[in-house]
Tab-separated table of C-alpha atoms in Angstrom:
chain	number	residue	atom	x	y	z
A	1	UNK	CA	352.654	80.414	-5.249
A	2	UNK	CA	352.521	84.025	-4.139
A	3	UNK	CA	350.012	85.153	-6.784
A	4	UNK	CA	346.592	85.933	-5.344
A	5	UNK	CA	344.882	86.289	-8.722
A	6	UNK	CA	344.139	89.996	-8.326
A	7	UNK	CA	344.335	90.492	-12.068
A	8	UNK	CA	345.769	94.013	-12.282
A	9	UNK	CA	348.764	92.583	-14.163
A	10	UNK	CA	346.449	91.090	-16.799
A	11	UNK	CA	344.475	94.275	-17.357
A	12	UNK	CA	347.675	96.366	-17.347
A	13	UNK	CA	349.632	94.243	-19.855
A	14	UNK	CA	349.545	96.219	-23.145
A	15	UNK	CA	350.287	93.270	-25.412
A	16	UNK	CA	348.052	90.625	-23.857
A	17	UNK	CA	351.082	88.449	-23.023
A	18	UNK	CA	349.607	87.890	-19.544
A	19	UNK	CA	346.100	86.498	-19.394
A	20	UNK	CA	343.786	84.363	-17.293
A	21	UNK	CA	343.479	80.715	-18.236
A	22	UNK	CA	340.053	80.880	-16.608
A	23	UNK	CA	337.931	82.876	-16.967
A	24	UNK	CA	338.840	83.500	-20.595
A	25	UNK	CA	338.406	87.031	-21.947
A	26	UNK	CA	336.585	85.588	-24.970
A	27	UNK	CA	333.987	84.025	-22.688
A	28	UNK	CA	333.517	87.305	-20.814
A	29	UNK	CA	333.014	89.209	-24.079
A	30	UNK	CA	330.636	86.616	-25.494
A	31	UNK	CA	328.645	86.743	-22.263
A	32	UNK	CA	328.439	90.536	-22.324
A	33	UNK	CA	327.346	90.587	-25.963
A	34	UNK	CA	324.585	88.033	-25.347
A	35	UNK	CA	323.535	89.724	-22.088
A	36	UNK	CA	323.046	93.103	-23.750
A	37	UNK	CA	321.317	91.558	-26.771
A	38	UNK	CA	318.918	89.651	-24.507
A	39	UNK	CA	318.207	92.819	-22.534
A	40	UNK	CA	317.255	94.634	-25.751
A	41	UNK	CA	315.211	91.680	-27.018
A	42	UNK	CA	313.133	91.814	-23.826
A	43	UNK	CA	312.379	95.502	-24.394
A	44	UNK	CA	315.099	96.913	-22.155
A	45	UNK	CA	316.581	100.301	-23.019
A	46	UNK	CA	319.737	102.229	-22.146
A	47	UNK	CA	321.516	99.349	-20.403
A	48	UNK	CA	324.325	100.226	-18.021
A	49	UNK	CA	326.944	97.613	-17.136
A	50	UNK	CA	328.239	97.724	-13.561
A	51	UNK	CA	331.279	95.553	-12.826
A	52	UNK	CA	331.808	94.702	-9.163
A	53	UNK	CA	333.762	92.157	-7.153
A	54	UNK	CA	331.875	89.174	-5.832
A	55	UNK	CA	332.322	90.073	-2.142
A	56	UNK	CA	332.557	93.756	-1.186
A	57	UNK	CA	330.828	94.957	-4.339
A	58	UNK	CA	327.932	92.544	-3.951
A	59	UNK	CA	327.436	93.671	-0.342
A	60	UNK	CA	327.527	97.311	-1.419
A	61	UNK	CA	324.871	96.702	-4.097
A	62	UNK	CA	322.633	94.837	-1.673
A	63	UNK	CA	322.884	97.781	0.737
A	64	UNK	CA	321.815	100.246	-1.948
A	65	UNK	CA	318.540	98.420	-2.521
A	66	UNK	CA	316.013	100.568	-4.420
A	67	UNK	CA	318.722	103.150	-5.232
A	68	UNK	CA	319.906	100.872	-8.041
A	69	UNK	CA	317.960	101.790	-11.229
A	70	UNK	CA	316.485	98.872	-13.160
A	71	UNK	CA	318.600	99.565	-16.243
A	72	UNK	CA	321.827	98.899	-14.334
A	73	UNK	CA	323.003	95.338	-14.994
A	74	UNK	CA	325.470	94.113	-12.323
A	75	UNK	CA	328.280	91.872	-13.584
A	76	UNK	CA	330.175	90.125	-10.744
A	77	UNK	CA	333.928	89.512	-11.029
A	78	UNK	CA	336.389	87.634	-8.874
A	79	UNK	CA	338.449	90.844	-8.705
A	80	UNK	CA	337.500	94.293	-10.006
A	81	UNK	CA	340.869	94.809	-11.709
A	82	UNK	CA	340.673	91.494	-13.574
A	83	UNK	CA	339.088	93.204	-16.602
A	84	UNK	CA	340.500	96.214	-18.382
A	85	UNK	CA	339.900	98.609	-21.227
A	86	UNK	CA	339.326	95.984	-23.927
A	87	UNK	CA	336.342	94.654	-21.937
A	88	UNK	CA	334.991	98.103	-20.986
A	89	UNK	CA	335.174	99.448	-24.540
A	90	UNK	CA	333.708	96.253	-25.989
A	91	UNK	CA	330.722	96.615	-23.629
A	92	UNK	CA	330.107	100.102	-25.055
A	93	UNK	CA	330.519	98.783	-28.605
A	94	UNK	CA	327.987	96.038	-27.794
A	95	UNK	CA	325.442	98.723	-26.944
A	96	UNK	CA	325.888	99.560	-23.247
A	97	UNK	CA	325.173	103.221	-22.518
A	98	UNK	CA	327.760	103.361	-19.767
A	99	UNK	CA	330.158	101.153	-17.841
A	100	UNK	CA	330.820	101.479	-14.132
A	101	UNK	CA	333.482	99.922	-11.880
A	102	UNK	CA	332.110	99.692	-8.346
A	103	UNK	CA	334.925	100.516	-5.953
A	104	UNK	CA	334.966	99.271	-2.354
A	105	UNK	CA	337.408	99.074	0.529
A	106	UNK	CA	338.358	95.549	-0.617
A	107	UNK	CA	339.946	96.824	-3.835
A	108	UNK	CA	343.756	97.021	-3.274
A	109	UNK	CA	345.324	100.468	-3.652
A	110	UNK	CA	347.635	99.289	-6.437
A	111	UNK	CA	344.707	97.848	-8.367
A	112	UNK	CA	342.837	101.119	-7.976
A	113	UNK	CA	345.854	103.045	-9.294
A	114	UNK	CA	346.069	100.780	-12.341
A	115	UNK	CA	342.349	101.120	-13.013
A	116	UNK	CA	342.601	104.908	-12.854
A	117	UNK	CA	345.490	104.951	-15.327
A	118	UNK	CA	343.505	102.888	-17.800
A	119	UNK	CA	340.407	105.004	-17.225
A	120	UNK	CA	342.423	108.106	-18.138
A	121	UNK	CA	343.378	106.493	-21.456
A	122	UNK	CA	339.802	105.349	-22.120
A	123	UNK	CA	338.446	108.804	-21.351
A	124	UNK	CA	340.877	110.380	-23.847
A	125	UNK	CA	339.933	107.801	-26.492
A	126	UNK	CA	336.198	108.338	-26.037
A	127	UNK	CA	336.457	112.131	-26.056
A	128	UNK	CA	338.672	111.998	-29.139
A	129	UNK	CA	335.979	109.982	-30.921
A	130	UNK	CA	333.254	112.409	-29.852
A	131	UNK	CA	331.771	110.412	-26.971
A	132	UNK	CA	331.449	111.453	-23.309
A	133	UNK	CA	334.695	110.776	-21.465
A	134	UNK	CA	332.712	109.666	-18.419
A	135	UNK	CA	331.084	106.735	-20.244
A	136	UNK	CA	333.439	104.476	-18.285
A	137	UNK	CA	334.001	105.449	-14.642
A	138	UNK	CA	335.203	104.076	-11.329
A	139	UNK	CA	332.347	104.553	-8.865
A	140	UNK	CA	333.369	105.142	-5.262
A	141	UNK	CA	331.391	103.535	-2.444
A	142	UNK	CA	330.158	106.801	-0.916
A	143	UNK	CA	326.540	107.889	-1.656
A	144	UNK	CA	327.517	111.164	-3.325
A	145	UNK	CA	329.730	109.454	-5.912
A	146	UNK	CA	327.067	106.844	-6.591
A	147	UNK	CA	324.404	109.475	-7.185
A	148	UNK	CA	326.701	111.431	-9.513
A	149	UNK	CA	327.431	108.299	-11.527
A	150	UNK	CA	323.752	107.332	-11.820
A	151	UNK	CA	323.058	110.770	-13.306
A	152	UNK	CA	326.144	110.838	-15.579
A	153	UNK	CA	325.867	111.360	-19.330
A	154	UNK	CA	325.009	108.358	-21.496
A	155	UNK	CA	326.553	107.305	-24.791
A	156	UNK	CA	324.600	108.471	-27.850
A	157	UNK	CA	322.624	105.812	-29.759
A	158	UNK	CA	324.830	103.458	-31.775
A	159	UNK	CA	324.328	100.203	-33.637
A	160	UNK	CA	325.523	97.369	-31.402
A	161	UNK	CA	328.626	95.589	-32.649
A	162	UNK	CA	328.718	91.839	-33.237
A	163	UNK	CA	332.467	91.168	-33.209
A	164	UNK	CA	333.826	88.245	-31.207
A	165	UNK	CA	336.631	88.263	-28.681
A	166	UNK	CA	338.513	85.204	-29.887
A	167	UNK	CA	341.537	87.271	-30.941
A	168	UNK	CA	344.178	88.702	-28.641
A	169	UNK	CA	343.808	91.661	-26.334
A	170	UNK	CA	344.958	94.245	-28.866
A	171	UNK	CA	342.797	92.793	-31.626
A	172	UNK	CA	339.776	93.099	-29.337
A	173	UNK	CA	340.673	96.708	-28.554
A	174	UNK	CA	340.998	97.512	-32.255
A	175	UNK	CA	337.630	95.859	-33.017
A	176	UNK	CA	335.890	97.846	-30.269
A	177	UNK	CA	337.528	101.177	-31.059
A	178	UNK	CA	337.107	100.847	-34.816
A	179	UNK	CA	333.418	100.076	-34.317
A	180	UNK	CA	332.953	103.057	-32.006
A	181	UNK	CA	334.862	105.304	-34.420
A	182	UNK	CA	332.710	104.181	-37.355
A	183	UNK	CA	329.503	104.740	-35.390
A	184	UNK	CA	330.651	108.207	-34.330
A	185	UNK	CA	331.588	109.133	-37.879
A	186	UNK	CA	334.940	110.325	-36.551
A	187	UNK	CA	336.784	112.590	-38.972
A	188	UNK	CA	340.088	112.969	-37.094
A	189	UNK	CA	343.143	110.985	-38.205
A	190	UNK	CA	344.426	110.264	-34.713
A	191	UNK	CA	343.550	110.783	-31.049
A	192	UNK	CA	346.245	112.102	-28.689
A	193	UNK	CA	346.643	109.982	-25.561
A	194	UNK	CA	348.297	110.234	-22.122
A	195	UNK	CA	351.820	108.808	-21.550
A	196	UNK	CA	350.750	105.428	-20.121
A	197	UNK	CA	348.794	104.533	-23.251
A	198	UNK	CA	349.381	101.198	-25.046
A	199	UNK	CA	349.102	102.826	-28.494
A	200	UNK	CA	351.322	105.297	-30.266
A	201	UNK	CA	353.967	106.165	-32.803
A	202	UNK	CA	357.624	107.220	-32.629
A	203	UNK	CA	359.257	110.487	-33.586
A	204	UNK	CA	362.782	110.194	-34.980
A	205	UNK	CA	365.442	112.907	-34.994
A	206	UNK	CA	366.728	112.167	-38.475
A	207	UNK	CA	369.810	114.312	-37.999
A	208	UNK	CA	370.878	112.227	-35.007
A	209	UNK	CA	369.714	108.770	-36.161
A	210	UNK	CA	372.449	106.668	-37.804
A	211	UNK	CA	370.160	103.697	-38.564
A	212	UNK	CA	372.282	101.463	-36.340
A	213	UNK	CA	369.123	99.346	-35.669
A	214	UNK	CA	369.732	99.046	-31.921
A	215	UNK	CA	366.054	99.928	-31.507
A	216	UNK	CA	364.969	97.077	-33.787
A	217	UNK	CA	366.973	94.528	-31.808
A	218	UNK	CA	365.254	95.356	-28.488
A	219	UNK	CA	361.646	95.781	-29.692
A	220	UNK	CA	359.620	92.952	-28.043
A	221	UNK	CA	356.450	93.122	-30.226
A	222	UNK	CA	358.481	93.562	-33.458
A	223	UNK	CA	356.872	96.930	-34.095
A	224	UNK	CA	360.192	98.202	-35.480
A	225	UNK	CA	361.838	96.615	-38.493
A	226	UNK	CA	364.823	97.300	-40.720
A	227	UNK	CA	364.470	97.767	-44.440
A	228	UNK	CA	366.186	94.509	-45.371
A	229	UNK	CA	368.812	95.386	-47.964
A	230	UNK	CA	367.882	99.088	-47.813
A	231	UNK	CA	369.066	101.352	-44.960
A	232	UNK	CA	365.609	102.128	-43.584
A	233	UNK	CA	363.735	102.047	-40.260
A	234	UNK	CA	360.059	101.019	-40.401
A	235	UNK	CA	357.300	101.089	-37.789
A	236	UNK	CA	354.156	98.952	-37.631
A	237	UNK	CA	352.090	101.205	-35.386
A	238	UNK	CA	349.448	98.593	-34.591
A	239	UNK	CA	352.132	96.548	-32.788
A	240	UNK	CA	353.750	99.379	-30.803
A	241	UNK	CA	352.905	99.197	-27.079
A	242	UNK	CA	354.904	102.347	-26.174
A	243	UNK	CA	357.134	100.383	-23.765
A	244	UNK	CA	360.058	102.790	-24.322
A	245	UNK	CA	362.788	100.163	-24.766
A	246	UNK	CA	363.732	101.625	-28.147
A	247	UNK	CA	363.994	105.065	-26.582
A	248	UNK	CA	366.350	103.726	-23.902
A	249	UNK	CA	368.449	101.635	-26.293
A	250	UNK	CA	369.079	104.383	-28.873
A	251	UNK	CA	372.748	105.434	-28.499
A	252	UNK	CA	372.065	108.789	-30.133
A	253	UNK	CA	368.929	109.657	-28.128
A	254	UNK	CA	367.106	110.079	-31.422
A	255	UNK	CA	363.797	108.396	-30.498
A	256	UNK	CA	360.811	109.967	-28.748
A	257	UNK	CA	357.501	108.234	-28.046
A	258	UNK	CA	354.230	109.870	-29.099
A	259	UNK	CA	351.151	108.203	-27.544
A	260	UNK	CA	348.174	108.310	-29.890
A	261	UNK	CA	345.497	106.147	-31.463
A	262	UNK	CA	345.622	106.067	-35.253
A	263	UNK	CA	342.110	105.569	-36.589
A	264	UNK	CA	342.778	104.250	-40.096
A	265	UNK	CA	343.323	100.459	-39.818
A	266	UNK	CA	345.203	100.195	-43.119
A	267	UNK	CA	347.754	102.833	-42.141
A	268	UNK	CA	347.991	101.381	-38.644
A	269	UNK	CA	348.862	97.915	-39.973
A	270	UNK	CA	351.243	98.932	-42.754
A	271	UNK	CA	354.930	99.704	-42.424
A	272	UNK	CA	355.552	103.421	-41.970
A	273	UNK	CA	359.024	104.691	-42.888
A	274	UNK	CA	360.487	106.516	-39.896
A	275	UNK	CA	363.901	107.171	-41.409
A	276	UNK	CA	365.974	106.179	-44.416
A	277	UNK	CA	369.406	107.128	-45.652
A	278	UNK	CA	371.361	106.603	-48.866
A	279	UNK	CA	373.965	103.832	-48.591
A	280	UNK	CA	377.623	104.852	-48.402
A	281	UNK	CA	379.738	103.203	-51.072
A	282	UNK	CA	383.313	102.117	-50.479
A	283	UNK	CA	385.683	104.686	-52.019
A	284	UNK	CA	387.856	101.851	-53.347
A	285	UNK	CA	385.543	99.156	-54.729
A	286	UNK	CA	382.184	100.936	-54.721
A	287	UNK	CA	380.414	98.344	-52.525
A	288	UNK	CA	377.685	99.784	-50.232
A	289	UNK	CA	378.685	98.904	-46.659
A	290	UNK	CA	376.984	101.375	-44.277
A	291	UNK	CA	374.657	104.348	-44.179
A	292	UNK	CA	375.998	107.745	-45.100
A	293	UNK	CA	375.081	109.216	-41.722
A	294	UNK	CA	376.828	106.395	-39.853
A	295	UNK	CA	380.075	106.837	-41.798
A	296	UNK	CA	380.029	110.610	-41.336
A	297	UNK	CA	379.326	110.215	-37.608
A	298	UNK	CA	382.149	107.654	-37.262
A	299	UNK	CA	384.549	109.957	-39.114
A	300	UNK	CA	383.635	112.831	-36.832
A	301	UNK	CA	384.023	110.831	-33.620
A	302	UNK	CA	387.398	109.339	-34.636
A	303	UNK	CA	388.880	112.580	-35.948
A	304	UNK	CA	390.983	113.016	-32.806
A	305	UNK	CA	392.028	109.378	-32.440
A	306	UNK	CA	395.780	108.687	-32.770
A	307	UNK	CA	395.161	105.913	-35.307
A	308	UNK	CA	393.467	108.282	-37.767
A	309	UNK	CA	395.771	111.277	-37.991
A	310	UNK	CA	397.050	110.745	-41.544
A	311	UNK	CA	394.951	111.295	-44.693
A	312	UNK	CA	395.453	107.628	-45.653
A	313	UNK	CA	394.186	106.376	-42.278
A	314	UNK	CA	391.229	108.756	-42.428
A	315	UNK	CA	390.413	107.483	-45.926
A	316	UNK	CA	390.125	103.933	-44.546
A	317	UNK	CA	387.034	104.991	-42.628
A	318	UNK	CA	385.365	105.353	-46.032
A	319	UNK	CA	386.273	101.815	-47.117
A	320	UNK	CA	384.413	98.538	-46.678
A	321	UNK	CA	385.910	96.012	-44.302
A	322	UNK	CA	387.705	94.027	-46.992
A	323	UNK	CA	389.303	97.039	-48.658
A	324	UNK	CA	390.252	98.470	-45.266
A	325	UNK	CA	392.109	95.275	-44.326
A	326	UNK	CA	393.905	95.184	-47.699
A	327	UNK	CA	395.003	98.808	-47.347
A	328	UNK	CA	396.377	98.225	-43.839
A	329	UNK	CA	398.428	95.242	-45.079
A	330	UNK	CA	399.618	97.190	-48.127
A	331	UNK	CA	400.748	100.113	-45.972
A	332	UNK	CA	402.628	97.721	-43.669
A	333	UNK	CA	404.382	96.117	-46.648
A	334	UNK	CA	405.379	99.526	-48.020
A	335	UNK	CA	406.797	100.474	-44.630
A	336	UNK	CA	408.995	97.363	-44.399
A	337	UNK	CA	410.409	97.588	-47.928
């Protein structure tokens, strides 16, 4: 009831969990692809996409008149913040030389802040791939900013992509970025990104990590996974949205986020081992029941506890649950005899 449809939440959501029912992102992408293809088919060159809202932005464009070069193609939106980096980068991958976001007084301050955060990420991505970081810009309403944007550096020539936008938000981003990376002939393995980025990996302090799997239990996109029967922590980097819940949940403070974009799709989609540890076997029956680091950490933390002051009690910490219970009962029987 309170929602005004501003759209900043949709463009900000790193996983694509929030989206418009209408207009669909797939329709927007299909329209952009066909628009740019038609422009080229009619002999147009160096197309520039200019997103603007349907009210203030349209009035601003009408006031500019002949100052708007013919190669600039205006694309009206209900709200300027309703499209985000997956749309901007797809427009470049479809052959646009630049993308502009026409800012006016009608754009809410919070929407503008969100746009700027995404633009910072996009700029880092483009520069990391060898493209001009200003290929996507927010254009202020004042004449000086408009003139600077009109004269800004274009993207180098690339072959226009033909991918569709029927997948989710992240799939669309991967399609666009992988196409741009291939066209640039990028040789780097990864691009470093600012903290608010929706892509990245995790750094694990292996000395501190006990493989308790608290991080796995709180990971919303299932980017983290345990090793099944093996004591191991895996990461699927393509799923990680850098939300930081794992970092907060880790009882040992062993996790640190590292925002980056990993270029190789195969590596990005495969499980990467962040940490593993040999299993600790019960000193009585030999059954593996925990990781070695967890048992050693537990022994260290309970060394001063009144229940574990005798060698026999301390030895129980190295037993599985069944053997530990048997030993407690046996000790009690010996005491009562």
